[in-house]
C-alpha cells in the first residue's frame, strides 16, 4: 500500500471542474515529478491535498497510510507530516522566521515523534538556532534571515530557497513542492535540488511540480514523471520523459484530445 494514495480525485472551484478523476500513488522514499502545461491543475492538486478551503472535492479520496485525510483541516494534515512548498510563498509580517519554525517543529515532534524516530529534541532556543543555521547554510541563506519576518522582503529566489529550508527543518513525511525551481538561477536550482536530496534520505514521499528537466537532473532519485493536463495524469514515465518534453514540448502528446 503506497504511503500517499490519491484515487479518482475530482475537485472544483466556484463550480469550475479543475481536477478530473486523478490517480497518483507515492510511496515512502519515492520521488515523483509532475509536469504539464499552465492551467492543467498542478497547483490545484497541491492545494487540495493540503486542504485549501477554496476548493470543493466532488469525488475520490486522498489516503495517507491508508487513512482518508479529506475530512481533516489543514493544520491536522500538517500535523500528519504533510508539507506544501508554495509556488508563490506569502509574506507574513509580524511572524518571526525562527519563532515560527521552532513552534512548527515542536508541534510536529509531538504529533510525529513515535512515527519518525530520528527526530531530534531541541531543549533550548540556542540549540534550535544552531540547527536552523545549519539548514540555512545548506540552501545558501545567511543566518541574518532568522531575525526577519516570514518571507517579508525576501527576493523571489530567497523565497524559494526558504521554502525548501523550512522543509529541511521540519522533516515532513510527505512533501509537495510546487515549482520550487521557478525563476531561480542555476546555483539556486542546485541548492534546491540538494535540499530535496537530503529529504529523500529521510524516506519521505516527495512530489516535485516543475516545468523544467534541469532540476530533475540534479535529483539523486526520481521514480516517476507524470504529465498532467486538464486535471488528470495523462502519461507517466522515467527520466527520459522530462528530456523528451523539454525537447518537443507538449504538442506531440495530443493533450488537446484529452476530453
Ligand atoms: P497549474 O498549476 O497547472 O498551472 P492551476 O491549478 O493553478 O494550474 O489552475 C488550474 C485551473 O484552475 C486554471 O484554469 C485556473 O485559472 C483555475 N483556477 C485556479 N485557482 C482558481 C481560483 N481561485 N479561481 C478561479 N479559477 C482558478
Ligand atoms: Mg501552478
Coordinates of C-alpha atoms and ligand atoms in Angstrom, one line a residue:
X1 CA 0.0 0.0 0.0
X2 CA 1.6 3.3 -1.1
X3 CA 2.0 5.9 1.7
X4 CA 0.2 8.6 -0.3
X5 CA -2.7 7.3 -2.4
X6 CA -5.0 9.5 -4.5
X7 CA -7.9 7.8 -6.1
X8 CA -10.5 9.2 -8.5
X9 CA -10.0 12.7 -7.2
X10 CA -12.2 15.4 -8.7
X11 CA -12.3 19.0 -7.4
X12 CA -13.8 22.3 -8.5
X13 CA -13.5 25.9 -7.6
X14 CA -16.6 28.1 -8.0
X15 CA -18.3 25.3 -9.9
X16 CA -15.5 25.0 -12.4
X17 CA -14.1 21.5 -12.5
X18 CA -10.3 21.5 -12.3
X19 CA -9.3 18.1 -11.1
X20 CA -10.8 15.2 -13.1
X21 CA -10.6 11.7 -11.7
X22 CA -7.0 12.0 -10.8
X23 CA -4.9 9.0 -9.7
X24 CA -1.5 9.2 -8.0
X25 CA 0.4 6.9 -5.7
X26 CA 3.6 7.9 -4.0
X27 CA 5.4 5.6 -1.5
X28 CA 7.8 6.5 1.2
X29 CA 11.3 7.1 -0.2
X30 CA 9.9 7.8 -3.7
X31 CA 10.2 11.0 -5.7
X32 CA 7.6 11.8 -8.3
X33 CA 7.7 14.8 -10.6
X34 CA 4.5 16.3 -12.1
X35 CA 4.9 18.4 -15.3
X36 CA 2.3 19.8 -17.6
X37 CA 1.0 22.9 -19.3
X38 CA 0.0 26.0 -17.4
X39 CA -3.5 25.8 -16.0
X40 CA -3.6 22.0 -16.0
X41 CA -4.4 21.8 -12.3
X42 CA -1.0 21.1 -10.7
X43 CA -1.2 23.8 -8.0
X44 CA -4.9 22.9 -7.5
X45 CA -3.8 19.3 -6.8
X46 CA -1.2 20.6 -4.2
X47 CA -3.8 22.8 -2.6
X48 CA -6.5 20.1 -2.4
X49 CA -4.0 17.7 -0.8
X50 CA -3.3 20.4 1.8
X51 CA -7.0 21.2 2.3
X52 CA -7.2 24.7 0.9
X53 CA -10.8 25.8 1.7
X54 CA -11.5 27.4 -1.7
X55 CA -11.6 24.0 -3.5
X56 CA -14.5 21.6 -3.3
X57 CA -13.7 17.9 -3.6
X58 CA -16.6 16.3 -5.5
X59 CA -15.3 12.7 -5.6
X60 CA -12.4 10.5 -4.8
X61 CA -10.1 10.3 -1.8
X62 CA -6.6 11.1 -0.6
X63 CA -5.2 8.5 1.7
X64 CA -2.1 8.8 3.9
X65 CA -1.0 5.5 5.3
X66 CA -4.5 4.1 4.4
X67 CA -6.4 6.8 6.2
X68 CA -8.6 9.3 4.3
X69 CA -7.4 12.9 5.1
X70 CA -10.0 14.8 3.2
X71 CA -12.1 15.3 6.3
X72 CA -9.2 16.9 8.2
X73 CA -8.4 20.6 8.5
X74 CA -5.2 21.9 7.0
X75 CA -3.4 22.1 10.4
X76 CA -4.4 18.5 11.1
X77 CA -2.9 17.5 7.7
X78 CA 0.2 19.4 8.5
X79 CA 0.4 17.5 11.9
X80 CA 0.4 14.3 9.9
X81 CA 3.6 15.5 8.3
X82 CA 2.3 16.8 5.0
X83 CA 4.3 19.8 3.8
X84 CA 3.5 22.2 0.9
X85 CA 6.2 24.3 -0.6
X86 CA 4.2 27.1 -2.3
X87 CA 4.6 28.2 -5.9
X88 CA 4.0 31.8 -4.6
X89 CA 5.2 32.0 -0.9
X90 CA 3.3 34.5 1.1
X91 CA 4.9 37.2 3.1
X92 CA 3.7 37.1 6.7
X93 CA 4.7 40.3 8.5
X94 CA 4.8 40.1 12.3
X95 CA 5.6 36.3 12.3
X96 CA 9.3 35.9 13.2
X97 CA 11.0 33.4 11.0
X98 CA 12.8 31.4 13.6
X99 CA 10.0 31.6 16.1
X100 CA 7.6 30.2 13.5
X101 CA 9.9 27.3 12.7
X102 CA 10.6 26.4 16.3
X103 CA 6.9 26.3 17.1
X104 CA 6.1 24.3 14.0
X105 CA 9.0 21.9 14.7
X106 CA 7.9 21.3 18.3
X107 CA 4.3 20.7 17.2
X108 CA 5.5 18.1 14.6
X109 CA 7.7 16.5 17.2
X110 CA 4.6 15.9 19.4
X111 CA 2.5 14.5 16.6
X112 CA 5.1 12.5 14.7
X113 CA 7.5 11.6 17.4
X114 CA 6.6 8.0 17.5
X115 CA 6.5 7.6 13.7
X116 CA 9.8 9.3 13.0
X117 CA 12.4 8.0 15.4
X118 CA 15.2 10.2 14.3
X119 CA 13.5 13.5 15.1
X120 CA 15.8 15.5 17.4
X121 CA 14.5 17.2 20.5
X122 CA 16.0 20.7 21.0
X123 CA 15.7 21.7 24.6
X124 CA 16.9 25.3 24.2
X125 CA 16.4 28.1 21.8
X126 CA 20.1 28.2 21.2
X127 CA 20.2 24.6 20.2
X128 CA 17.4 25.1 17.8
X129 CA 19.1 28.2 16.4
X130 CA 22.2 26.2 15.6
X131 CA 20.0 23.6 13.8
X132 CA 18.4 26.4 11.8
X133 CA 21.7 28.0 10.9
X134 CA 23.0 24.7 9.5
X135 CA 19.9 24.3 7.3
X136 CA 20.1 27.9 6.2
X137 CA 23.7 27.3 5.2
X138 CA 22.7 24.2 3.2
X139 CA 20.4 26.3 1.0
X140 CA 22.7 29.2 0.8
X141 CA 20.8 31.7 3.0
X142 CA 22.5 33.9 5.6
X143 CA 21.7 33.4 9.3
X144 CA 20.6 37.1 9.3
X145 CA 17.3 35.8 7.8
X146 CA 16.4 34.4 11.2
X147 CA 15.9 37.8 12.6
X148 CA 13.3 38.7 9.9
X149 CA 9.6 38.2 9.5
X150 CA 8.5 35.1 7.5
X151 CA 9.3 35.8 3.8
X152 CA 9.0 39.5 4.3
X153 CA 11.1 41.4 1.8
X154 CA 12.7 38.1 0.6
X155 CA 13.6 38.2 -3.1
X156 CA 11.9 35.6 -5.4
X157 CA 15.0 33.3 -5.2
X158 CA 15.3 33.7 -1.4
X159 CA 11.7 32.8 -1.0
X160 CA 12.2 29.6 -3.0
X161 CA 15.3 28.7 -1.0
X162 CA 13.4 29.5 2.2
X163 CA 10.6 27.1 1.3
X164 CA 12.9 24.1 1.0
X165 CA 14.9 25.3 4.0
X166 CA 11.6 25.1 6.0
X167 CA 11.0 21.6 4.6
X168 CA 14.5 20.5 5.7
X169 CA 14.0 21.8 9.2
X170 CA 10.5 20.3 9.6
X171 CA 11.4 16.9 8.0
X172 CA 7.9 16.1 6.7
X173 CA 6.7 12.6 5.8
X174 CA 5.2 13.9 2.6
X175 CA 6.5 17.0 0.7
X176 CA 4.7 18.6 -2.2
X177 CA 6.9 21.2 -3.8
X178 CA 5.1 23.5 -6.2
X179 CA 7.6 24.8 -8.8
X180 CA 10.5 25.1 -6.3
X181 CA 12.8 26.0 -9.2
X182 CA 10.8 28.6 -11.0
X183 CA 12.7 31.9 -11.5
X184 CA 15.9 30.6 -10.0
X185 CA 19.5 30.9 -11.3
X186 CA 21.5 27.8 -11.8
X187 CA 23.2 27.8 -8.4
X188 CA 19.9 28.2 -6.7
X189 CA 18.4 25.4 -8.6
X190 CA 21.3 23.2 -7.5
X191 CA 20.8 24.2 -3.9
X192 CA 17.1 23.5 -4.0
X193 CA 17.8 20.1 -5.6
X194 CA 20.4 19.3 -2.9
X195 CA 17.8 20.1 -0.2
X196 CA 15.4 17.7 -1.8
X197 CA 18.1 15.1 -1.9
X198 CA 18.6 15.5 1.8
X199 CA 14.9 14.9 2.3
X200 CA 15.0 11.8 0.1
X201 CA 17.4 10.3 2.6
X202 CA 14.9 10.6 5.4
X203 CA 12.5 8.3 3.5
X204 CA 9.8 11.0 2.8
X205 CA 7.3 10.7 0.0
X206 CA 8.1 13.6 -2.4
X207 CA 6.2 15.2 -5.2
X208 CA 8.0 17.9 -7.3
X209 CA 5.9 20.0 -9.6
X210 CA 8.1 21.6 -12.2
X211 CA 8.3 22.9 -15.8
X212 CA 11.9 22.1 -16.3
X213 CA 14.0 19.0 -16.7
X214 CA 17.0 20.8 -15.2
X215 CA 16.1 20.4 -11.5
X216 CA 15.2 16.8 -12.1
X217 CA 18.7 16.0 -13.5
X218 CA 20.1 17.0 -10.1
X219 CA 17.8 14.8 -8.1
X220 CA 19.5 11.7 -6.6
X221 CA 16.3 9.6 -7.1
X222 CA 13.4 10.0 -9.4
X223 CA 10.8 7.2 -9.6
X224 CA 8.3 8.6 -12.0
X225 CA 7.5 11.7 -14.1
X226 CA 3.8 12.4 -14.7
X227 CA 2.3 14.7 -17.3
X228 CA -0.8 16.4 -16.1
X229 CA -3.3 18.0 -18.4
X230 CA -6.9 19.1 -17.9
X231 CA -6.9 17.9 -14.3
X232 CA -5.7 14.4 -14.7
X233 CA -2.5 12.5 -15.3
X234 CA -2.2 11.5 -19.0
X235 CA 1.2 10.0 -19.2
X236 CA 3.9 8.7 -16.8
X237 CA 7.4 7.7 -17.5
X238 CA 11.0 7.8 -16.3
X239 CA 13.7 10.4 -16.6
X240 CA 13.7 10.3 -20.4
X241 CA 10.2 11.7 -20.4
X242 CA 11.4 15.0 -19.0
X243 CA 14.1 15.3 -21.6
X244 CA 11.6 14.5 -24.3
X245 CA 9.2 17.2 -23.1
X246 CA 12.0 19.7 -22.9
X247 CA 12.9 19.0 -26.5
X248 CA 9.4 18.6 -28.0
X249 CA 7.0 20.5 -25.7
X250 CA 3.6 19.0 -25.0
X251 CA 2.1 19.1 -28.6
X252 CA 3.2 15.6 -29.5
X253 CA 1.2 14.1 -26.6
X254 CA -2.1 15.1 -28.2
X255 CA -3.3 16.7 -25.0
X256 CA -6.0 18.7 -26.9
X257 CA -7.8 15.4 -27.4
X258 CA -7.8 14.6 -23.7
X259 CA -11.5 15.2 -23.1
Ligands
LIG1 P1 -1.3 24.9 -12.9 O1 -0.7 25.0 -11.5 O2 -1.2 23.6 -13.5 O3 -0.7 26.0 -13.8 P2 -3.7 25.7 -11.5 O4 -4.0 24.6 -10.6 O5 -3.1 26.9 -10.9 O6 -2.8 25.1 -12.7 O7 -5.0 26.2 -12.2 C1 -5.9 25.3 -12.9 C2 -7.1 26.0 -13.4 O8 -7.9 26.4 -12.3 C3 -6.8 27.3 -14.2 O9 -7.7 27.3 -15.3 C4 -7.0 28.4 -13.2 O10 -7.4 29.5 -13.8 C5 -8.1 27.8 -12.4 N1 -8.1 28.3 -11.0 C6 -7.2 28.0 -10.1 N2 -7.4 28.8 -9.0 C7 -8.6 29.5 -9.2 C8 -9.3 30.4 -8.5 N3 -9.0 30.7 -7.2 N4 -10.4 30.9 -9.1 C9 -10.8 30.6 -10.3 N5 -10.1 29.7 -11.1 C10 -9.0 29.2 -10.5
LIG2 MG1 0.8 26.1 -10.6

